[in-house]
Tab-separated table of C-alpha atoms and ligand atoms in Angstrom:
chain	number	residue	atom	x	y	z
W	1	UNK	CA	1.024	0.822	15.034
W	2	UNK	CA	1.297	2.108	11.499
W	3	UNK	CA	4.553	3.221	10.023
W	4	UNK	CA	5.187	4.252	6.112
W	5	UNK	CA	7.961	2.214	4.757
W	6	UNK	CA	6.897	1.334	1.538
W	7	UNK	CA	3.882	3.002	-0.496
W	8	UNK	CA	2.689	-0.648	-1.696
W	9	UNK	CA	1.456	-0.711	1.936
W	10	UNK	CA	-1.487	1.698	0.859
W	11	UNK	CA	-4.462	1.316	-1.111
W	12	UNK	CA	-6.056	4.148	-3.936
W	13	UNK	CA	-8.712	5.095	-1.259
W	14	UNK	CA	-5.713	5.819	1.445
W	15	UNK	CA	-3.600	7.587	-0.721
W	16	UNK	CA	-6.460	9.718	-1.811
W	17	UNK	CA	-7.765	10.355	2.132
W	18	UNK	CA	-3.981	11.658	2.581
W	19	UNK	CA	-4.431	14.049	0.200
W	20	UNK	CA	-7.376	15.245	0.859
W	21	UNK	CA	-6.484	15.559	4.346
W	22	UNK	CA	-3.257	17.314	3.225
W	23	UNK	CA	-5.458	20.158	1.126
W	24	UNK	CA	-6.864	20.804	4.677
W	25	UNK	CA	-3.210	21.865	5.963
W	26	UNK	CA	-2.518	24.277	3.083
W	27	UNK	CA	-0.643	27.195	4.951
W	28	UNK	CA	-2.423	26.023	8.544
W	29	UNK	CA	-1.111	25.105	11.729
W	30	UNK	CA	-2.705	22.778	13.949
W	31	UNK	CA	-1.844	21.155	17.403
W	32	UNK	CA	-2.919	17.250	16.363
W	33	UNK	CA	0.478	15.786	17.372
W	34	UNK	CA	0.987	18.357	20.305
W	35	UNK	CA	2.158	16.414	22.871
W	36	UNK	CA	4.399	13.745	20.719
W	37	UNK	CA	8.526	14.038	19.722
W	38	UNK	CA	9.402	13.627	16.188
W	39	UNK	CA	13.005	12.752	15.739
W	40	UNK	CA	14.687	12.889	12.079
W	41	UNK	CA	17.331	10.841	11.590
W	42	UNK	CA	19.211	11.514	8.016
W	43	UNK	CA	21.988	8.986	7.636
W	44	UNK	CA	22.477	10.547	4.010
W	45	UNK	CA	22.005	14.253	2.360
W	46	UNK	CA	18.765	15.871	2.361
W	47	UNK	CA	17.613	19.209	1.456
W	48	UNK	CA	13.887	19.266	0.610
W	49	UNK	CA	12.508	15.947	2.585
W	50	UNK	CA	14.607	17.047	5.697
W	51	UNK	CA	13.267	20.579	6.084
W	52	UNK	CA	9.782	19.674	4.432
W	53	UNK	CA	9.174	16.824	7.264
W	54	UNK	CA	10.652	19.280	10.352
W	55	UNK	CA	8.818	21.816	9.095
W	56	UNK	CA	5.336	20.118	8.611
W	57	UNK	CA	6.369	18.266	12.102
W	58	UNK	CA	6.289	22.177	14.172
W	59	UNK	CA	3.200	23.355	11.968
W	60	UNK	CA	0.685	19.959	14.082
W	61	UNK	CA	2.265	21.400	16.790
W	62	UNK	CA	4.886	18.580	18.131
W	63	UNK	CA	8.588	18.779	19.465
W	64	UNK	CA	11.505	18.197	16.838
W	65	UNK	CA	14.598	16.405	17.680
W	66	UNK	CA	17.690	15.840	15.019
W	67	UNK	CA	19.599	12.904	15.361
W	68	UNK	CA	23.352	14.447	14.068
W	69	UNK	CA	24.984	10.874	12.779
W	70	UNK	CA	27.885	12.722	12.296
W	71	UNK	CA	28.768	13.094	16.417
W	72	UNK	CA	26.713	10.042	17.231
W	73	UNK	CA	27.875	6.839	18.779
W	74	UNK	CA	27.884	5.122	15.367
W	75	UNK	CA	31.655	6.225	14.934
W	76	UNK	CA	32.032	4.321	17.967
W	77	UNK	CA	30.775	1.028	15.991
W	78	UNK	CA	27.051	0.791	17.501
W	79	UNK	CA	24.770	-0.779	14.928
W	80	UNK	CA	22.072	0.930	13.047
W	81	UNK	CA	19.506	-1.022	14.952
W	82	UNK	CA	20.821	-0.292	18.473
W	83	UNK	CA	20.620	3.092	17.304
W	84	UNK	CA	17.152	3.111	16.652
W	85	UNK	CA	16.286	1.132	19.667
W	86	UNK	CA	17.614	3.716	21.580
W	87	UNK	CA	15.720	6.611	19.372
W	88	UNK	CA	12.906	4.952	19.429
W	89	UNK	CA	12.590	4.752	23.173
W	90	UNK	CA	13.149	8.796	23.232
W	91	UNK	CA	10.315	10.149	20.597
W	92	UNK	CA	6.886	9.406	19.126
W	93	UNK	CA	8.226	9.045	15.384
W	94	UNK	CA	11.061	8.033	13.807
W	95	UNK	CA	12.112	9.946	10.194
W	96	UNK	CA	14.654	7.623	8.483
W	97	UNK	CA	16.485	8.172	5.497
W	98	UNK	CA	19.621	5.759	4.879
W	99	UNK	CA	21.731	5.325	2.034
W	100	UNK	CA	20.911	1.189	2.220
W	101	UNK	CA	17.819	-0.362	0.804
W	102	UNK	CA	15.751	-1.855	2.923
W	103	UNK	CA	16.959	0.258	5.963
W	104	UNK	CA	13.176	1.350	6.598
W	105	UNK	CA	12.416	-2.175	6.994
W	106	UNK	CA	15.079	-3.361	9.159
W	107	UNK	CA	14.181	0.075	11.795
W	108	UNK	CA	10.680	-1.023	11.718
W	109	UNK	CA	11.832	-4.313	13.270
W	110	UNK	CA	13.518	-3.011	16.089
W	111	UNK	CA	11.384	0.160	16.792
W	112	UNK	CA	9.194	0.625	19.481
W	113	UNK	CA	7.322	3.775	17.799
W	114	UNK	CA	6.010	3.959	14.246
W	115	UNK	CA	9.216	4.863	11.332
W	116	UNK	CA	8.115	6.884	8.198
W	117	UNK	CA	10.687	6.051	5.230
W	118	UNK	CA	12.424	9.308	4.095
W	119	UNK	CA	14.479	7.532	1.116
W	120	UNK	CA	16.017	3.980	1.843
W	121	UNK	CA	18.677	3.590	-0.744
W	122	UNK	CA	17.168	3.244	-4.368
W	123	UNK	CA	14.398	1.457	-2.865
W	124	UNK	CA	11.307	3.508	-2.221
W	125	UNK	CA	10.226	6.916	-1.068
W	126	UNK	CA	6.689	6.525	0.044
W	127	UNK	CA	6.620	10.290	1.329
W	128	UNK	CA	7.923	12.131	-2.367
W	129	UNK	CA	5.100	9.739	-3.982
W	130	UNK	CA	2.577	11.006	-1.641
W	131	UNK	CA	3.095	14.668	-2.642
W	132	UNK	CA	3.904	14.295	-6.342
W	133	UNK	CA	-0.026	12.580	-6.303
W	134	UNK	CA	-1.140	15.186	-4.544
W	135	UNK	CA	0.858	17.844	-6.749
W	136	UNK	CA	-0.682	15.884	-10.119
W	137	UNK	CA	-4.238	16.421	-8.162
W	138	UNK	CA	-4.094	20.077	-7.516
W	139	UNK	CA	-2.605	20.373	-11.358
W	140	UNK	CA	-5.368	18.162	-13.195
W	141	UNK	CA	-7.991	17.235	-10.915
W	142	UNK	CA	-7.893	13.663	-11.752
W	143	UNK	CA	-5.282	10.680	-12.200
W	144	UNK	CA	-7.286	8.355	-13.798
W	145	UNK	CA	-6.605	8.492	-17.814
W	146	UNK	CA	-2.998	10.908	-17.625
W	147	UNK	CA	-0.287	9.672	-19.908
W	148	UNK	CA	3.141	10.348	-17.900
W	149	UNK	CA	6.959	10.062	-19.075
W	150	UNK	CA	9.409	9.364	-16.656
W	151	UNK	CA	12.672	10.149	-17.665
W	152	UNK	CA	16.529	10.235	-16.839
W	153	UNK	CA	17.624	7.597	-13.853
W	154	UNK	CA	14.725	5.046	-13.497
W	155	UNK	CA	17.287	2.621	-12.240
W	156	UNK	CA	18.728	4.532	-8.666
W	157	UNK	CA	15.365	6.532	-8.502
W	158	UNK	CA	13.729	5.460	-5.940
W	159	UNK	CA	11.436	8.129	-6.203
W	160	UNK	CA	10.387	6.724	-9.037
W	161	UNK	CA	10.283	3.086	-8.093
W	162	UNK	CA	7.190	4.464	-5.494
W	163	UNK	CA	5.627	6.604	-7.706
W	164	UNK	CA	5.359	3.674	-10.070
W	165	UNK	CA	4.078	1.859	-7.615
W	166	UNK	CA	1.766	3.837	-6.296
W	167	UNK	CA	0.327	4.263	-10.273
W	168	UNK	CA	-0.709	0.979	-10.511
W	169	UNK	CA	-3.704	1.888	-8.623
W	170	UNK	CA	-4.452	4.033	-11.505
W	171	UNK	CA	-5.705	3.704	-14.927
W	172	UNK	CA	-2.516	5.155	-16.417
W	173	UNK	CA	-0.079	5.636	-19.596
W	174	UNK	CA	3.317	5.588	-19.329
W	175	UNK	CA	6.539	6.395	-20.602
W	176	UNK	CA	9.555	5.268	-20.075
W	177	UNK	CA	12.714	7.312	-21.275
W	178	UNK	CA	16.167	6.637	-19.972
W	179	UNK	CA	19.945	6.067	-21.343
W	180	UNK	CA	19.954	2.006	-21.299
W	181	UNK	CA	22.336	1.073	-18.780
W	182	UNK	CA	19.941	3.372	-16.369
W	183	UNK	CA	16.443	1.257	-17.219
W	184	UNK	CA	13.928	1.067	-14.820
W	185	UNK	CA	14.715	-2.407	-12.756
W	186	UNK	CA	12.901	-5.406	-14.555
W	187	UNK	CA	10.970	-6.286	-11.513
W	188	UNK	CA	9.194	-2.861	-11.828
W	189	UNK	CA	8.804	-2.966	-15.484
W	190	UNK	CA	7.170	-6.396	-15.044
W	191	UNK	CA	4.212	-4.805	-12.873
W	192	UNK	CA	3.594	-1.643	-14.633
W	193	UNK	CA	4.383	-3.884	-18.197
W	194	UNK	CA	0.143	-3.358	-19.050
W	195	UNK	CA	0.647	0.794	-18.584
W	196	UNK	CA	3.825	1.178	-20.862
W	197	UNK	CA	3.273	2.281	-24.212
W	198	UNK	CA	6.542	3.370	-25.210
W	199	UNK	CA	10.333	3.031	-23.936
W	200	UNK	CA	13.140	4.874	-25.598
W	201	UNK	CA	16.057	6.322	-25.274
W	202	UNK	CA	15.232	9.538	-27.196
W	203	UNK	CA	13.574	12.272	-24.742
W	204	UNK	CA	11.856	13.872	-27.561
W	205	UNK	CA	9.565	11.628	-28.282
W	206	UNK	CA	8.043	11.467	-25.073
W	207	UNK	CA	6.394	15.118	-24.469
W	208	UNK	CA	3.550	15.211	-26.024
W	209	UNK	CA	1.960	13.970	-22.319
W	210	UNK	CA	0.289	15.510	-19.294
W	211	UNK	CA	3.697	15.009	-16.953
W	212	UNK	CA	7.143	14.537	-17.585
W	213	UNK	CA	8.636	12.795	-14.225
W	214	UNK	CA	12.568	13.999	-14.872
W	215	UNK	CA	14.955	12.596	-12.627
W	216	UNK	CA	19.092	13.492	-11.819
W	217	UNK	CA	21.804	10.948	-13.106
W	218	UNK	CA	22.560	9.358	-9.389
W	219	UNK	CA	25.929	9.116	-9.996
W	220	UNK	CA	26.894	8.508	-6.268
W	221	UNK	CA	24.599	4.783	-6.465
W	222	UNK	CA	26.223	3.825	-9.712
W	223	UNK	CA	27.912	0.368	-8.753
W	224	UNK	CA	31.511	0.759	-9.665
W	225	UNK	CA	31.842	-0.106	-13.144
W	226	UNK	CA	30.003	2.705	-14.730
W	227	UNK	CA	31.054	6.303	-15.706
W	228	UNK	CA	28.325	7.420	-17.559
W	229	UNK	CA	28.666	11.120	-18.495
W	230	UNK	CA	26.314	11.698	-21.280
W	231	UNK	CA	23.656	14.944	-20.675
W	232	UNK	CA	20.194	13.693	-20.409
W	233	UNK	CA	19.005	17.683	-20.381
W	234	UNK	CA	15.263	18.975	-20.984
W	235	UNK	CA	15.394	22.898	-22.611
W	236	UNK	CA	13.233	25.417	-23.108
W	237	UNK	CA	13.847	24.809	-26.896
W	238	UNK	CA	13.404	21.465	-26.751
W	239	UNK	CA	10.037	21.996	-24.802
W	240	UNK	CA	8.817	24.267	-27.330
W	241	UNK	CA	9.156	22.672	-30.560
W	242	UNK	CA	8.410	18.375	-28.569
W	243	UNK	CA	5.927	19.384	-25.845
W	244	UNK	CA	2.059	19.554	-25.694
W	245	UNK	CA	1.112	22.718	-24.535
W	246	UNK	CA	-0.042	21.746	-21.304
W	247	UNK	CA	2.780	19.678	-19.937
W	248	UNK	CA	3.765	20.170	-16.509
W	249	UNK	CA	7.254	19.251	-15.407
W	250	UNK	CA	7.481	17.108	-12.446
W	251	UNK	CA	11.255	16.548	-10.403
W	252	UNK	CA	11.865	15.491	-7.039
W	253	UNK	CA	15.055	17.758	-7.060
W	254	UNK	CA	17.508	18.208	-6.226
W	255	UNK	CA	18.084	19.335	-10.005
W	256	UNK	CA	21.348	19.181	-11.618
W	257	UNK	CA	21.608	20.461	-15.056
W	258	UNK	CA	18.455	18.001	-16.807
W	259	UNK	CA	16.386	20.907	-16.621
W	260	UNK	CA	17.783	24.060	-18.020
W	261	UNK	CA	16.924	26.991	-15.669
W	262	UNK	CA	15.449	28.517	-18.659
W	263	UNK	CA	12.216	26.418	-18.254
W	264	UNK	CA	11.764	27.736	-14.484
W	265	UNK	CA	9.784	30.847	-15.977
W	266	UNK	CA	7.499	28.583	-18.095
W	267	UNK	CA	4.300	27.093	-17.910
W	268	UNK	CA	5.457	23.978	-17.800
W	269	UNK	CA	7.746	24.169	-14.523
W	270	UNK	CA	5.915	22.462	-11.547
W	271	UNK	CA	8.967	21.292	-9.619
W	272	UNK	CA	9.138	23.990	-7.207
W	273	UNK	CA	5.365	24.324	-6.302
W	274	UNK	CA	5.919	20.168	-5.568
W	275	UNK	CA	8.473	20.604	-3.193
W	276	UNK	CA	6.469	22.960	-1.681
W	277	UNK	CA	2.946	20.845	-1.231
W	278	UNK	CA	5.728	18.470	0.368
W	279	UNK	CA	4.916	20.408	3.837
W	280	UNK	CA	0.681	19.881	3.948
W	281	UNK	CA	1.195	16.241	2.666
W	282	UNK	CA	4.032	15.445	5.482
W	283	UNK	CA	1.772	16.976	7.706
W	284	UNK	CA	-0.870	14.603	6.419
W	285	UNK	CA	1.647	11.540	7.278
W	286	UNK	CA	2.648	12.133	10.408
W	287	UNK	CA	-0.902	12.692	11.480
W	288	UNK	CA	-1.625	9.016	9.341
W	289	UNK	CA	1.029	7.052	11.944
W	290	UNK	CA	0.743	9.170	14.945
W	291	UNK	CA	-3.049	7.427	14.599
W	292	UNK	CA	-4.565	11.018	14.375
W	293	UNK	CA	-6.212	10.844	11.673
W	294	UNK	CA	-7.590	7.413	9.715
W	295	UNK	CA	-7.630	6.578	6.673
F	1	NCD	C1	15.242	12.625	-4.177
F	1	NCD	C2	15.801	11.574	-3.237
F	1	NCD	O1	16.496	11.876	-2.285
F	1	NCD	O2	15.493	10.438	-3.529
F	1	NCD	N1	15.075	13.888	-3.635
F	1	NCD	C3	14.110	14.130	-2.697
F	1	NCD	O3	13.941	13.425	-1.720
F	1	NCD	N2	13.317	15.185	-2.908
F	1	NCD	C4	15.838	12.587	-5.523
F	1	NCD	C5	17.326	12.705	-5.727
F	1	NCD	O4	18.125	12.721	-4.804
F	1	NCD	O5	17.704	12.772	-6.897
């Protein structure tokens, strides 16, 4: 049974068979998973990976269920792994996202069907990492020998956590900008230490690159003590007088204010066409566990 609850679980040559696989569902249906139940179950907010997954889950052509935490027998003080017991024994797939790290891992334990990781705290989120790869191949063709910046919260992202980890399969550059008491965790900086070749707290310096990863302040994981308030914002001024010309702007979204809107008419905005290559790639996944297609 193969489930996706942490991208370290894949090698280069599966990440790149999921994307090329993925470039086959651009604006197709198909009936792979026909006869199979997905069920999402979003113990935390979700815009883009919620709809992206249901979405991408209708266009292979299976049945959708949405577990509603809300009105579920949680409030009733059932555990998170009785719960997915129990969802696991109704539907093919399992969709988790959960505000705790390491929930992914703890469903996989107890389910009886395969789990995809839709965000597990600010541990990992295997699914964004597989489309922003496949949004970086569609922009430039390659991965091997891009310089990248990733910039705002590298300490909550987990976005970034899996990105990064998915890099080191790549012969890349990277950047690290952040305010300090966000850093990037030092276990992470540890693996990808051979790739950095700058860190700084000054987002300026850091454009002249083929992507800029920006990332929202995740104020609602800061652990008590902190109120940081400071802007960390990227504008089309700044762009214009720091940025190579051919930048593109990478962000999982949901964006606050660290992009100005004023850079959504630019050349350098890619954020929106990633969230939308999020539907082909989750396509791509739930084909990958559902054991429909091999990579
Ligand atoms: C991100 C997430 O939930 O980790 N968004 C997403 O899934 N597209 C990033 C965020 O919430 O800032």
């Amino acid at each position: 049974m193969k489930s996706l609850v942490s991208i370290r679980d894949l090698s280069r040559k599966q990440i790149l068979d999921l994307c090329y696989r993925a470039s086959q569902h651009e604006g197709k249906k198909c009936h792979t998973l026909e006869d199979q139940i997905v069920m999402t179950l979003f113990f935390e907010n979700s815009t883009r990976t919620k709809l992206s997954f249901e979405t991408a889950a209708l266009r292979v052509g299976a049945k959708l269920l949405q577990f509603d935490a809300e009105n579920s027998s949680l409030h009733k003080g059932e555990s998170f792994e009785d719960t997915i017991r129990m969802a696991s024994s109704y539907s093919n797939i399992l969709i988790i996202r959960h505000p705790q790290d390491g929930a992914a891992q703890r469903a996989m334990a107890v389910s009886s069907v395969p789990i995809i990781n839709a965000g597990d705290g600010k541990n990992e989120h295997p699914s964004q990492t597989l489309l922003d790869i496949y949004t970086i191949l569609k922009e430039k063709e390659k991965i091997d020998g891009l310089t990248f910046t990733f910039a705002g919260d590298l300490k909550h992202g987990r976005t970034v956590h899996s990105l990064l980890y998915a890099l080191l399969h790549f012969d890349v550059k990277i950047i690290l900008a952040s305010p300090e008491i966000l850093a990037l965790p030092k276990e992470i900086k540890e693996l990808i230490k051979n790739k950095i070749i700058l860190e700084t707290t000054d987002i300026r310096q850091t454009l002249d690159v083929d992507f800029l990863y920006m990332t929202r302040i995740q104020k609602e994981r800061f652990e008590g003590s902190s109120d940081y308030t400071e802007d960390w914002i990227v504008s089309k001024d700044i762009l214009t007088q720091y940025a190579r010309k051919t930048l593109k702007i990478l962000h999982p979204l949901p964006r606050v204010n660290e992009i100005s809107t004023d850079v959504d008419d630019t050349p350098f905005a890619c954020y929106f066409q990633q969230a939308q290559n999020g539907v082909p790639m989750r396509m791509a996944i739930l084909e990958y566990v559902a054991g429909a297609f091999s990579c």
